[in-house]
Amino acid sequence: MSRPITEAPPAPRMPAAKRFHWWPLWAVGCGLLGLIATVVTDTRAGDGPSATVGVANIAALDHEMFRLGGFVGYLCVAALLVFAAVWQRRVTHTFVWSLGARIVTFGLVASAAALSLAYGWKGALGNYLHGAAEDDYYDDSGLYVYYVMNDFSPYVGWLPVTVALGGIAWMAFAEGLVSRPLGAVAGALTALITAAVAVTGVPGLPFLSMFGLIVVGSWLTVGRSPILQGGLA
């Protein structure tokens, strides 16, 4: 007597990989807010980029741009911290062995700390310059001190993000957690910024890493890197 033929149960259907991931958009927001706070609202004293700036030039500065830059800068700091927390939860906690993932987290937090001071000094000028809410609090000599502190600090504060981009490159080529084309872009930008600082001696060039954040965030939003396949949208 022959046994009845039974069909094998169908294999469980695997969920399709998602093509859009919302959380990397925090990186895009960080870069765009940083661009406004650092570059768009950058205001220089003096008659030209090569002019010598002194206390006498302070009175001509417009406080509104400093006020706007300081406020948008605070939003940028908040976005950096949120992105660091989301990255920590979705990437670092999933791939606990990854050195690159931790470098990214630490870089974002370190930049947030540095930029808190930088944008705070920028906002202070928006509060104390001539015509501002508390324009009688400091004389021009005191305002000049704030101006000098603000000069490069919103640019220098992006250095840890440059290191974080190096972490992205490490995740791509050493750990296989990020697509190699994205890792190549992040690594090239890190190397370019490092070489440019070494050759020119300009300490503010790490601000270019904000554009790297925009690229990384946009790429990961629609990409298929292994860090995106952990089941969290």
PDB file of N, CA and C in Angstrom, residues 23 83-96 101 226-233:
ATOM      1  N   TRP A  23      15.300  57.429   9.642  1.00  0.00           N
ATOM      2  CA  TRP A  23      16.182  57.947  10.680  1.00  0.00           C
ATOM      3  C   TRP A  23      17.476  58.576  10.166  1.00  0.00           C
ATOM      4  N   PHE A  83      20.493  62.601  16.518  1.00  0.00           N
ATOM      5  CA  PHE A  83      21.050  61.652  15.555  1.00  0.00           C
ATOM      6  C   PHE A  83      22.026  60.699  16.231  1.00  0.00           C
ATOM      7  N   ALA A  84      22.833  61.216  17.153  1.00  0.00           N
ATOM      8  CA  ALA A  84      23.764  60.351  17.891  1.00  0.00           C
ATOM      9  C   ALA A  84      23.008  59.293  18.688  1.00  0.00           C
ATOM     10  N   ALA A  85      21.901  59.698  19.325  1.00  0.00           N
ATOM     11  CA  ALA A  85      21.114  58.749  20.114  1.00  0.00           C
ATOM     12  C   ALA A  85      20.455  57.699  19.226  1.00  0.00           C
ATOM     13  N   VAL A  86      19.916  58.135  18.083  1.00  0.00           N
ATOM     14  CA  VAL A  86      19.279  57.191  17.161  1.00  0.00           C
ATOM     15  C   VAL A  86      20.320  56.235  16.580  1.00  0.00           C
ATOM     16  N   TRP A  87      21.473  56.779  16.210  1.00  0.00           N
ATOM     17  CA  TRP A  87      22.556  55.932  15.696  1.00  0.00           C
ATOM     18  C   TRP A  87      22.984  54.910  16.743  1.00  0.00           C
ATOM     19  N   GLN A  88      23.108  55.355  17.989  1.00  0.00           N
ATOM     20  CA  GLN A  88      23.512  54.456  19.077  1.00  0.00           C
ATOM     21  C   GLN A  88      22.520  53.311  19.232  1.00  0.00           C
ATOM     22  N   ARG A  89      21.237  53.631  19.143  1.00  0.00           N
ATOM     23  CA  ARG A  89      20.197  52.610  19.339  1.00  0.00           C
ATOM     24  C   ARG A  89      20.110  51.649  18.161  1.00  0.00           C
ATOM     25  N   ARG A  90      20.170  52.168  16.952  1.00  0.00           N
ATOM     26  CA  ARG A  90      19.901  51.343  15.781  1.00  0.00           C
ATOM     27  C   ARG A  90      21.146  50.677  15.195  1.00  0.00           C
ATOM     28  N   VAL A  91      22.310  51.260  15.429  1.00  0.00           N
ATOM     29  CA  VAL A  91      23.527  50.718  14.824  1.00  0.00           C
ATOM     30  C   VAL A  91      24.486  50.175  15.880  1.00  0.00           C
ATOM     31  N   THR A  92      24.912  51.031  16.809  1.00  0.00           N
ATOM     32  CA  THR A  92      25.926  50.616  17.782  1.00  0.00           C
ATOM     33  C   THR A  92      25.430  49.482  18.666  1.00  0.00           C
ATOM     34  N   HIS A  93      24.174  49.541  19.097  1.00  0.00           N
ATOM     35  CA  HIS A  93      23.646  48.479  19.954  1.00  0.00           C
ATOM     36  C   HIS A  93      23.405  47.184  19.180  1.00  0.00           C
ATOM     37  N   THR A  94      23.216  47.282  17.876  1.00  0.00           N
ATOM     38  CA  THR A  94      23.014  46.086  17.055  1.00  0.00           C
ATOM     39  C   THR A  94      24.343  45.427  16.705  1.00  0.00           C
ATOM     40  N   PHE A  95      25.318  46.248  16.331  1.00  0.00           N
ATOM     41  CA  PHE A  95      26.643  45.743  15.963  1.00  0.00           C
ATOM     42  C   PHE A  95      27.630  46.172  17.049  1.00  0.00           C
ATOM     43  N   VAL A  96      27.523  45.508  18.189  1.00  0.00           N
ATOM     44  CA  VAL A  96      28.280  45.936  19.371  1.00  0.00           C
ATOM     45  C   VAL A  96      29.783  45.776  19.179  1.00  0.00           C
ATOM     46  N   ALA A 101      31.256  52.188  14.333  1.00  0.00           N
ATOM     47  CA  ALA A 101      29.972  52.697  14.821  1.00  0.00           C
ATOM     48  C   ALA A 101      30.153  53.535  16.073  1.00  0.00           C
ATOM     49  N   PRO A 226      24.209  47.107   5.154  1.00  0.00           N
ATOM     50  CA  PRO A 226      23.844  46.114   6.174  1.00  0.00           C
ATOM     51  C   PRO A 226      23.317  46.722   7.468  1.00  0.00           C
ATOM     52  N   ILE A 227      23.758  47.911   7.836  1.00  0.00           N
ATOM     53  CA  ILE A 227      23.269  48.505   9.081  1.00  0.00           C
ATOM     54  C   ILE A 227      21.793  48.851   9.006  1.00  0.00           C
ATOM     55  N   LEU A 228      21.232  48.846   7.801  1.00  0.00           N
ATOM     56  CA  LEU A 228      19.821  49.189   7.631  1.00  0.00           C
ATOM     57  C   LEU A 228      18.921  47.964   7.659  1.00  0.00           C
ATOM     58  N   GLN A 229      19.484  46.781   7.756  1.00  0.00           N
ATOM     59  CA  GLN A 229      18.704  45.549   7.655  1.00  0.00           C
ATOM     60  C   GLN A 229      18.421  44.912   9.005  1.00  0.00           C
ATOM     61  N   GLY A 230      18.453  45.729  10.045  1.00  0.00           N
ATOM     62  CA  GLY A 230      18.260  45.172  11.381  1.00  0.00           C
ATOM     63  C   GLY A 230      16.823  45.093  11.829  1.00  0.00           C
ATOM     64  N   GLY A 231      15.886  45.471  10.954  1.00  0.00           N
ATOM     65  CA  GLY A 231      14.480  45.325  11.305  1.00  0.00           C
ATOM     66  C   GLY A 231      13.831  46.583  11.840  1.00  0.00           C
ATOM     67  N   LEU A 232      14.610  47.627  12.060  1.00  0.00           N
ATOM     68  CA  LEU A 232      14.041  48.888  12.513  1.00  0.00           C
ATOM     69  C   LEU A 232      13.964  49.835  11.340  1.00  0.00           C
ATOM     70  N   ALA A 233      12.829  50.512  11.188  1.00  0.00           N
ATOM     71  CA  ALA A 233      12.648  51.380  10.027  1.00  0.00           C
ATOM     72  C   ALA A 233      13.502  52.609  10.119  1.00  0.00           C
TER      73      ALA A 233
END
